[in-house]
Amino acid sequence: VAFPHPLVHAAVYEQLPAARRAELHRAAAAVLEGENIGEALHHRVLASVAPDPELVAELGAFARAETARGAWASAASALVTASRLCSSRAERERLLLRAAAALVGAGDVLRAQSFTDEILSLPPSAMRDSVLGYLAVLRGHAEEAEHRLHSAWQNADSTEDVRLRATIAQRLAVHAVARLRAQEMTDWARRAIELAPLDDPTHVDASAILGVGLAWLGRTSEGLAVHES
């Protein structure tokens, strides 16, 4: 059973009372539970009418799982949605920064840029500077990238968030690639590799950069060994 046209679908959907729509979305989520977690969460979001800490937590967990397998776009969508459902300002800001970082990872720079003003209004932090710095790298704004990424590295708490420090180091390595600085590439890539867990995409990305950096330094055999390991 399907609607003959998207306009017909929209007309029927919009004429449903809000309570009935929410009821149907909850039913759809129940049907999809265990089969398609992303779609089930989407229906639960559409059924929600107030901040829902449990749903926010589940969206965050789903985003982490998607990030781990490199599905940055779906991770970003989940995090943006979670930030809108969050009642805590601090948590909402943290989720927005994670969403922007995931959008950059997905290569959706234009959408990530759409959050720039909102991100700039947030209190200064290592994560905020990391996101803005990486956006600057991708936009070719070298001086801004240099300032923000080094500020992020200096402000990151080495004992509190090792993954964040690994991400910042990897982004500084990417920045060094753009500036054709082979020694900095290898130095920052090594730091990222030391900090990131083996199953983290940051570890994989940093290893690739390290191999290229070693080759640029004339240490081709070492670079090839990194790529083959």
Coordinates of N, CA and C in Angstrom, one line a residue, residues 25-216:
H25 N 3.1 7.2 14.8 CA 4.6 7.1 14.8 C 5.1 6.2 15.9
R26 N 4.5 6.2 17.0 CA 4.9 5.2 18.1 C 4.7 3.8 17.6
A27 N 3.6 3.5 16.9 CA 3.3 2.2 16.4 C 4.3 1.8 15.4
A28 N 4.7 2.7 14.5 CA 5.7 2.4 13.5 C 7.1 2.1 14.1
A29 N 7.4 2.9 15.2 CA 8.7 2.7 15.8 C 8.7 1.3 16.5
A30 N 7.6 0.8 17.0 CA 7.5 -0.5 17.7 C 7.7 -1.6 16.6
V31 N 7.1 -1.4 15.4 CA 7.3 -2.4 14.3 C 8.7 -2.5 13.9
L32 N 9.4 -1.3 13.8 CA 10.8 -1.3 13.3 C 11.8 -1.6 14.3
E33 N 11.5 -1.6 15.6 CA 12.4 -1.9 16.7 C 13.1 -3.2 16.4
G34 N 14.4 -3.2 16.4 CA 15.2 -4.4 16.2 C 15.5 -4.7 14.8
E35 N 14.8 -4.0 13.8 CA 15.0 -4.2 12.4 C 15.8 -3.1 11.8
N36 N 15.4 -1.8 12.1 CA 16.0 -0.6 11.6 C 16.0 0.4 12.7
I37 N 17.1 0.4 13.5 CA 17.2 1.3 14.7 C 17.0 2.8 14.3
G38 N 17.7 3.2 13.2 CA 17.6 4.6 12.8 C 16.2 5.0 12.4
E39 N 15.5 4.2 11.7 CA 14.1 4.5 11.3 C 13.2 4.5 12.5
A40 N 13.4 3.6 13.4 CA 12.6 3.5 14.7 C 12.8 4.8 15.5
L41 N 14.1 5.2 15.6 CA 14.3 6.4 16.4 C 13.7 7.6 15.7
H42 N 13.7 7.7 14.4 CA 13.1 8.8 13.6 C 11.6 8.9 14.0
H43 N 10.9 7.7 14.0 CA 9.5 7.7 14.3 C 9.3 8.2 15.7
R44 N 10.1 7.7 16.7 CA 10.0 8.1 18.1 C 10.2 9.7 18.2
V45 N 11.1 10.2 17.4 CA 11.3 11.7 17.5 C 10.1 12.4 17.0
L46 N 9.5 11.9 15.9 CA 8.3 12.5 15.4 C 7.1 12.4 16.3
A47 N 7.1 11.4 17.2 CA 6.1 11.2 18.1 C 6.3 12.0 19.4
S48 N 7.5 12.6 19.6 CA 7.8 13.3 20.9 C 7.2 14.7 20.8
V49 N 6.8 15.2 22.0 CA 6.2 16.5 22.1 C 6.9 17.3 23.1
A50 N 7.9 16.7 23.8 CA 8.6 17.4 24.9 C 10.0 16.9 25.0
P51 N 10.9 17.6 25.7 CA 12.3 17.0 25.9 C 12.2 15.6 26.5
D52 N 13.0 14.8 25.9 CA 13.0 13.3 26.3 C 14.4 12.9 26.6
P53 N 14.9 12.9 27.8 CA 16.3 12.5 28.1 C 16.6 11.1 27.6
E54 N 15.7 10.1 27.8 CA 15.9 8.8 27.3 C 16.2 8.7 25.8
L55 N 15.3 9.4 25.1 CA 15.5 9.4 23.6 C 16.7 10.1 23.2
V56 N 17.1 11.2 23.9 CA 18.4 11.9 23.6 C 19.5 10.9 23.8
A57 N 19.5 10.1 24.9 CA 20.6 9.2 25.2 C 20.7 8.1 24.1
E58 N 19.5 7.6 23.6 CA 19.5 6.6 22.6 C 20.0 7.2 21.2
L59 N 19.6 8.4 20.9 CA 20.1 9.0 19.7 C 21.6 9.2 19.8
G60 N 22.1 9.6 21.0 CA 23.6 9.7 21.1 C 24.3 8.4 21.0
A61 N 23.8 7.3 21.5 CA 24.4 6.0 21.4 C 24.3 5.6 19.9
F62 N 23.2 5.8 19.2 CA 23.1 5.5 17.8 C 24.2 6.3 17.0
A63 N 24.4 7.5 17.3 CA 25.3 8.4 16.6 C 26.7 7.8 16.8
R64 N 27.1 7.4 18.0 CA 28.4 6.8 18.3 C 28.6 5.5 17.5
A65 N 27.6 4.7 17.4 CA 27.7 3.5 16.6 C 27.9 3.8 15.1
E66 N 27.1 4.8 14.6 CA 27.2 5.2 13.2 C 28.6 5.8 12.9
T67 N 29.1 6.6 13.9 CA 30.5 7.2 13.7 C 31.5 6.1 13.6
A68 N 31.4 5.1 14.5 CA 32.4 4.0 14.5 C 32.5 3.2 13.2
R69 N 31.4 3.2 12.5 CA 31.4 2.5 11.2 C 31.6 3.5 10.0
G70 N 31.8 4.7 10.3 CA 32.1 5.7 9.3 C 30.8 6.3 8.6
A71 N 29.7 6.1 9.2 CA 28.4 6.6 8.7 C 28.2 8.0 9.3
W72 N 29.0 9.0 8.8 CA 29.0 10.3 9.5 C 27.7 11.1 9.2
A73 N 27.1 10.9 8.1 CA 25.9 11.7 7.8 C 24.7 11.3 8.7
S74 N 24.5 10.0 8.9 CA 23.4 9.6 9.8 C 23.7 9.9 11.2
A75 N 25.0 9.9 11.6 CA 25.4 10.2 12.9 C 25.1 11.7 13.2
A76 N 25.4 12.5 12.2 CA 25.1 14.0 12.3 C 23.7 14.3 12.4
S77 N 22.8 13.6 11.6 CA 21.4 13.8 11.7 C 20.8 13.5 13.1
A78 N 21.3 12.3 13.6 CA 20.9 11.9 15.0 C 21.3 12.9 16.0
L79 N 22.5 13.5 15.9 CA 23.0 14.4 16.9 C 22.3 15.8 16.8
V80 N 22.0 16.2 15.6 CA 21.2 17.5 15.5 C 19.9 17.3 16.1
T81 N 19.2 16.2 15.8 CA 17.9 15.9 16.4 C 18.0 15.9 17.9
A82 N 19.0 15.2 18.4 CA 19.1 15.0 19.9 C 19.3 16.4 20.5
S83 N 20.1 17.3 19.9 CA 20.3 18.6 20.5 C 19.0 19.4 20.6
R84 N 18.1 19.2 19.7 CA 16.8 19.9 19.7 C 15.9 19.3 20.8
L85 N 16.1 18.1 21.2 CA 15.2 17.5 22.2 C 15.8 17.6 23.6
C86 N 16.9 18.2 23.7 CA 17.6 18.2 25.0 C 17.2 19.4 25.9
S87 N 16.9 19.2 27.1 CA 16.5 20.3 28.0 C 17.7 21.0 28.7
S88 N 18.8 20.3 28.8 CA 20.0 20.9 29.4 C 20.8 21.7 28.4
R89 N 21.0 22.9 28.7 CA 21.8 23.8 27.8 C 23.2 23.3 27.5
A90 N 23.9 22.9 28.5 CA 25.2 22.4 28.4 C 25.2 21.1 27.5
E91 N 24.3 20.2 27.7 CA 24.2 19.0 26.9 C 23.8 19.3 25.4
R92 N 22.9 20.3 25.3 CA 22.5 20.7 23.9 C 23.7 21.3 23.2
E93 N 24.5 22.1 23.8 CA 25.7 22.7 23.2 C 26.7 21.6 22.8
R94 N 26.9 20.6 23.7 CA 27.8 19.5 23.4 C 27.4 18.7 22.2
L95 N 26.1 18.4 22.1 CA 25.5 17.6 21.0 C 25.6 18.4 19.7
L96 N 25.4 19.7 19.8 CA 25.5 20.5 18.5 C 26.9 20.5 18.0
L97 N 27.9 20.6 18.9 CA 29.3 20.5 18.5 C 29.6 19.1 17.9
R98 N 29.1 18.1 18.5 CA 29.4 16.7 17.9 C 28.7 16.6 16.6
A99 N 27.5 17.2 16.4 CA 26.8 17.2 15.1 C 27.6 17.9 14.0
A100 N 28.1 19.0 14.4 CA 28.9 19.8 13.4 C 30.2 19.0 13.0
A101 N 30.8 18.4 14.0 CA 32.0 17.6 13.7 C 31.6 16.4 12.8
A102 N 30.5 15.8 13.0 CA 30.1 14.7 12.2 C 29.8 15.1 10.8
L103 N 29.2 16.3 10.6 CA 28.9 16.8 9.3 C 30.1 17.1 8.5
V104 N 31.2 17.6 9.2 CA 32.5 17.8 8.6 C 33.0 16.4 8.1
G105 N 32.9 15.4 9.0 CA 33.4 14.1 8.7 C 32.6 13.5 7.5
A106 N 31.4 13.9 7.4 CA 30.6 13.4 6.2 C 30.9 14.2 4.9
G107 N 31.7 15.2 5.1 CA 32.0 16.0 3.9 C 30.9 17.1 3.6
D108 N 30.0 17.2 4.5 CA 28.9 18.2 4.2 C 29.3 19.5 4.8
V109 N 30.3 20.2 4.2 CA 30.8 21.4 4.8 C 29.8 22.5 4.8
L110 N 28.9 22.6 3.7 CA 27.9 23.6 3.6 C 26.9 23.6 4.8
R111 N 26.5 22.4 5.1 CA 25.5 22.2 6.2 C 26.2 22.5 7.5
A112 N 27.5 22.1 7.7 CA 28.2 22.4 8.9 C 28.4 23.9 9.1
Q113 N 28.7 24.6 8.0 CA 28.8 26.0 8.0 C 27.5 26.7 8.5
S114 N 26.4 26.1 8.2 CA 25.1 26.7 8.6 C 25.0 26.8 10.1
F115 N 25.8 26.1 10.8 CA 25.8 26.1 12.3 C 26.8 27.1 12.9
T116 N 27.6 27.7 12.0 CA 28.8 28.5 12.4 C 28.4 29.6 13.4
D117 N 27.3 30.4 13.1 CA 26.9 31.4 14.0 C 26.5 30.9 15.4
E118 N 25.8 29.8 15.4 CA 25.3 29.2 16.6 C 26.6 28.7 17.4
I119 N 27.5 28.1 16.7 CA 28.7 27.6 17.4 C 29.6 28.7 18.0
L120 N 29.7 29.8 17.2 CA 30.4 30.9 17.7 C 29.8 31.6 19.0
S121 N 28.5 31.4 19.1 CA 27.8 31.9 20.3 C 28.1 31.1 21.6
L122 N 28.6 29.9 21.4 CA 28.8 29.0 22.5 C 30.1 29.4 23.3
P123 N 30.1 29.0 24.6 CA 31.3 29.4 25.4 C 32.6 28.8 24.8
P124 N 33.7 29.4 24.8 CA 35.0 28.9 24.3 C 35.3 27.5 25.0
S125 N 35.8 26.6 24.1 CA 36.1 25.3 24.6 C 37.0 24.6 23.6
A126 N 37.7 23.6 24.0 CA 38.6 22.9 23.1 C 37.8 22.3 21.9
M127 N 36.6 21.7 22.2 CA 35.8 21.1 21.2 C 35.3 22.1 20.2
R128 N 34.9 23.3 20.7 CA 34.4 24.4 19.9 C 35.5 24.8 18.9
D129 N 36.7 25.0 19.4 CA 37.8 25.5 18.6 C 38.2 24.4 17.6
S130 N 38.1 23.1 18.0 CA 38.4 22.0 17.1 C 37.5 22.0 15.9
V131 N 36.2 22.2 16.1 CA 35.2 22.1 15.0 C 35.5 23.3 14.1
L132 N 35.6 24.5 14.7 CA 35.8 25.7 13.9 C 37.1 25.7 13.2
G133 N 38.1 25.1 13.8 CA 39.4 25.0 13.2 C 39.4 24.1 12.0
Y134 N 38.7 23.0 12.1 CA 38.7 22.0 11.0 C 37.8 22.6 9.9
L135 N 36.8 23.3 10.2 CA 36.0 24.0 9.1 C 36.9 25.0 8.4
A136 N 37.8 25.7 9.1 CA 38.7 26.6 8.5 C 39.7 25.9 7.6
V137 N 40.1 24.7 8.0 CA 41.0 23.9 7.1 C 40.4 23.6 5.8
L138 N 39.1 23.1 5.9 CA 38.4 22.7 4.7 C 38.0 23.9 3.8
R139 N 37.9 25.1 4.4 CA 37.6 26.3 3.6 C 38.8 27.0 3.1
G140 N 40.0 26.5 3.4 CA 41.2 27.1 3.0 C 41.7 28.3 3.8
H141 N 41.1 28.5 5.0 CA 41.5 29.7 5.8 C 42.6 29.2 6.8
A142 N 43.8 29.2 6.2 CA 45.0 28.6 6.9 C 45.3 29.3 8.3
E143 N 45.3 30.6 8.3 CA 45.7 31.3 9.6 C 44.6 31.0 10.7
E144 N 43.4 31.1 10.3 CA 42.3 30.8 11.3 C 42.4 29.3 11.8
A145 N 42.7 28.4 10.9 CA 42.8 27.0 11.2 C 44.0 26.8 12.2
E146 N 45.1 27.5 11.9 CA 46.3 27.4 12.7 C 46.0 27.8 14.1
H147 N 45.4 29.0 14.2 CA 45.1 29.6 15.6 C 44.1 28.7 16.3
R148 N 43.0 28.3 15.7 CA 41.9 27.6 16.4 C 42.4 26.2 16.8
L149 N 43.0 25.5 15.9 CA 43.4 24.1 16.2 C 44.5 24.0 17.3
H150 N 45.4 25.0 17.3 CA 46.5 25.0 18.3 C 45.8 25.4 19.7
S151 N 44.9 26.3 19.6 CA 44.1 26.7 20.8 C 43.4 25.5 21.4
A152 N 42.8 24.7 20.5 CA 42.0 23.5 21.0 C 43.0 22.5 21.6
W153 N 44.1 22.3 21.0 CA 45.1 21.4 21.6 C 45.6 21.8 23.0
Q154 N 45.8 23.1 23.1 CA 46.3 23.6 24.4 C 45.3 23.5 25.5
N155 N 44.0 23.7 25.1 CA 42.9 23.7 26.1 C 42.3 22.4 26.4
A156 N 42.6 21.4 25.6 CA 42.0 20.0 25.8 C 42.6 19.4 27.1
D157 N 41.8 18.8 27.9 CA 42.2 18.2 29.1 C 42.7 16.7 28.8
S158 N 44.0 16.5 28.9 CA 44.6 15.2 28.5 C 44.0 14.0 29.3
T159 N 43.5 14.3 30.5 CA 43.0 13.2 31.3 C 41.6 13.0 31.2
E160 N 40.8 14.0 30.7 CA 39.4 13.9 30.6 C 38.8 13.3 29.3
D161 N 39.4 13.8 28.2 CA 38.8 13.4 26.9 C 40.0 13.0 25.9
V162 N 40.5 11.8 26.0 CA 41.6 11.4 25.2 C 41.2 11.4 23.7
R163 N 39.9 11.0 23.4 CA 39.4 10.9 22.1 C 39.4 12.3 21.4
L164 N 39.0 13.3 22.2 CA 39.0 14.7 21.7 C 40.4 15.1 21.3
R165 N 41.4 14.8 22.2 CA 42.8 15.2 21.9 C 43.3 14.4 20.6
A166 N 42.9 13.2 20.5 CA 43.3 12.4 19.3 C 42.7 13.1 18.0
T167 N 41.4 13.5 18.1 CA 40.8 14.2 17.0 C 41.5 15.5 16.6
I168 N 41.8 16.3 17.6 CA 42.5 17.5 17.4 C 43.9 17.3 16.7
A169 N 44.6 16.3 17.2 CA 45.9 16.0 16.7 C 45.8 15.5 15.2
Q170 N 44.7 14.7 14.9 CA 44.5 14.3 13.5 C 44.2 15.5 12.6
R171 N 43.4 16.4 13.2 CA 43.0 17.6 12.4 C 44.2 18.5 12.1
L172 N 45.1 18.6 13.1 CA 46.4 19.4 12.9 C 47.2 18.7 11.9
A173 N 47.2 17.4 11.8 CA 47.9 16.6 10.8 C 47.3 17.0 9.4
V174 N 46.0 17.0 9.3 CA 45.4 17.4 8.0 C 45.8 18.8 7.6
H175 N 45.8 19.7 8.6 CA 46.1 21.1 8.4 C 47.6 21.1 7.8
A176 N 48.5 20.3 8.4 CA 49.9 20.3 7.9 C 49.9 19.7 6.5
V177 N 49.0 18.8 6.1 CA 49.0 18.3 4.7 C 48.7 19.5 3.8
A178 N 47.7 20.3 4.2 CA 47.3 21.4 3.4 C 48.4 22.5 3.2
R179 N 49.3 22.5 4.3 CA 50.4 23.5 4.2 C 51.7 22.9 3.7
L180 N 51.6 21.6 3.3 CA 52.8 20.9 2.8 C 54.0 20.8 3.8
R181 N 53.6 20.6 5.0 CA 54.6 20.5 6.1 C 54.7 19.0 6.5
A182 N 55.6 18.3 5.9 CA 55.7 16.9 6.1 C 56.1 16.5 7.5
Q183 N 57.0 17.2 8.1 CA 57.4 16.8 9.5 C 56.3 17.0 10.5
E184 N 55.5 18.1 10.3 CA 54.4 18.4 11.2 C 53.3 17.3 10.9
M185 N 53.1 16.9 9.7 CA 52.2 15.8 9.4 C 52.5 14.6 10.2
T186 N 53.7 14.2 10.2 CA 54.1 12.9 10.9 C 54.0 13.1 12.4
D187 N 54.5 14.2 12.9 CA 54.4 14.5 14.3 C 53.0 14.4 14.9
W188 N 52.1 15.1 14.2 CA 50.7 15.2 14.7 C 50.0 13.8 14.4
A189 N 50.3 13.2 13.3 CA 49.7 11.9 13.1 C 50.1 10.9 14.1
R190 N 51.4 10.9 14.5 CA 51.8 10.0 15.6 C 51.1 10.2 16.9
R191 N 50.9 11.5 17.2 CA 50.2 11.8 18.5 C 48.8 11.3 18.4
A192 N 48.1 11.4 17.2 CA 46.7 11.0 17.1 C 46.7 9.4 17.2
I193 N 47.6 8.7 16.6 CA 47.7 7.3 16.7 C 47.9 6.8 18.1
E194 N 48.7 7.5 18.8 CA 49.0 7.1 20.2 C 47.8 7.3 21.1
L195 N 46.9 8.3 20.8 CA 45.8 8.6 21.6 C 44.5 7.9 21.2
A196 N 44.3 7.6 20.0 CA 43.1 7.0 19.5 C 43.0 5.5 19.6
P197 N 41.9 5.0 20.0 CA 41.8 3.5 20.1 C 41.9 2.9 18.7
L198 N 42.3 1.7 18.6 CA 42.5 1.0 17.3 C 41.3 1.0 16.4
D199 N 40.1 0.9 17.1 CA 38.8 0.8 16.3 C 38.2 2.2 16.0
D200 N 38.9 3.2 16.3 CA 38.4 4.6 16.1 C 38.8 5.0 14.7
P201 N 37.9 5.6 13.9 CA 38.2 6.1 12.5 C 39.4 7.1 12.5
T202 N 39.6 7.9 13.6 CA 40.7 8.8 13.8 C 42.0 8.1 13.6
H203 N 42.1 6.9 14.2 CA 43.3 6.1 14.2 C 43.7 5.7 12.7
V204 N 42.6 5.3 12.0 CA 42.8 4.9 10.6 C 43.3 6.1 9.8
D205 N 42.6 7.2 9.9 CA 42.9 8.4 9.2 C 44.4 8.9 9.5
A206 N 44.7 8.9 10.7 CA 46.0 9.4 11.1 C 47.1 8.4 10.6
S207 N 46.8 7.1 10.5 CA 47.8 6.2 10.0 C 48.1 6.5 8.5
A208 N 47.0 6.8 7.8 CA 47.1 7.1 6.4 C 48.0 8.4 6.2
I209 N 47.7 9.4 7.0 CA 48.5 10.6 6.9 C 50.0 10.4 7.3
L210 N 50.2 9.5 8.3 CA 51.6 9.2 8.7 C 52.4 8.6 7.5
G211 N 51.7 7.6 6.9 CA 52.4 7.0 5.7 C 52.8 7.9 4.7
V212 N 51.9 8.9 4.3 CA 52.2 9.8 3.3 C 53.3 10.8 3.7
G213 N 53.2 11.2 5.0 CA 54.2 12.1 5.5 C 55.6 11.5 5.5
L214 N 55.7 10.3 5.9 CA 57.0 9.6 5.9 C 57.6 9.5 4.5
A215 N 56.7 9.3 3.5 CA 57.1 9.2 2.1 C 57.6 10.6 1.6
W216 N 56.9 11.6 2.0 CA 57.4 13.0 1.7 C 58.7 13.3 2.3

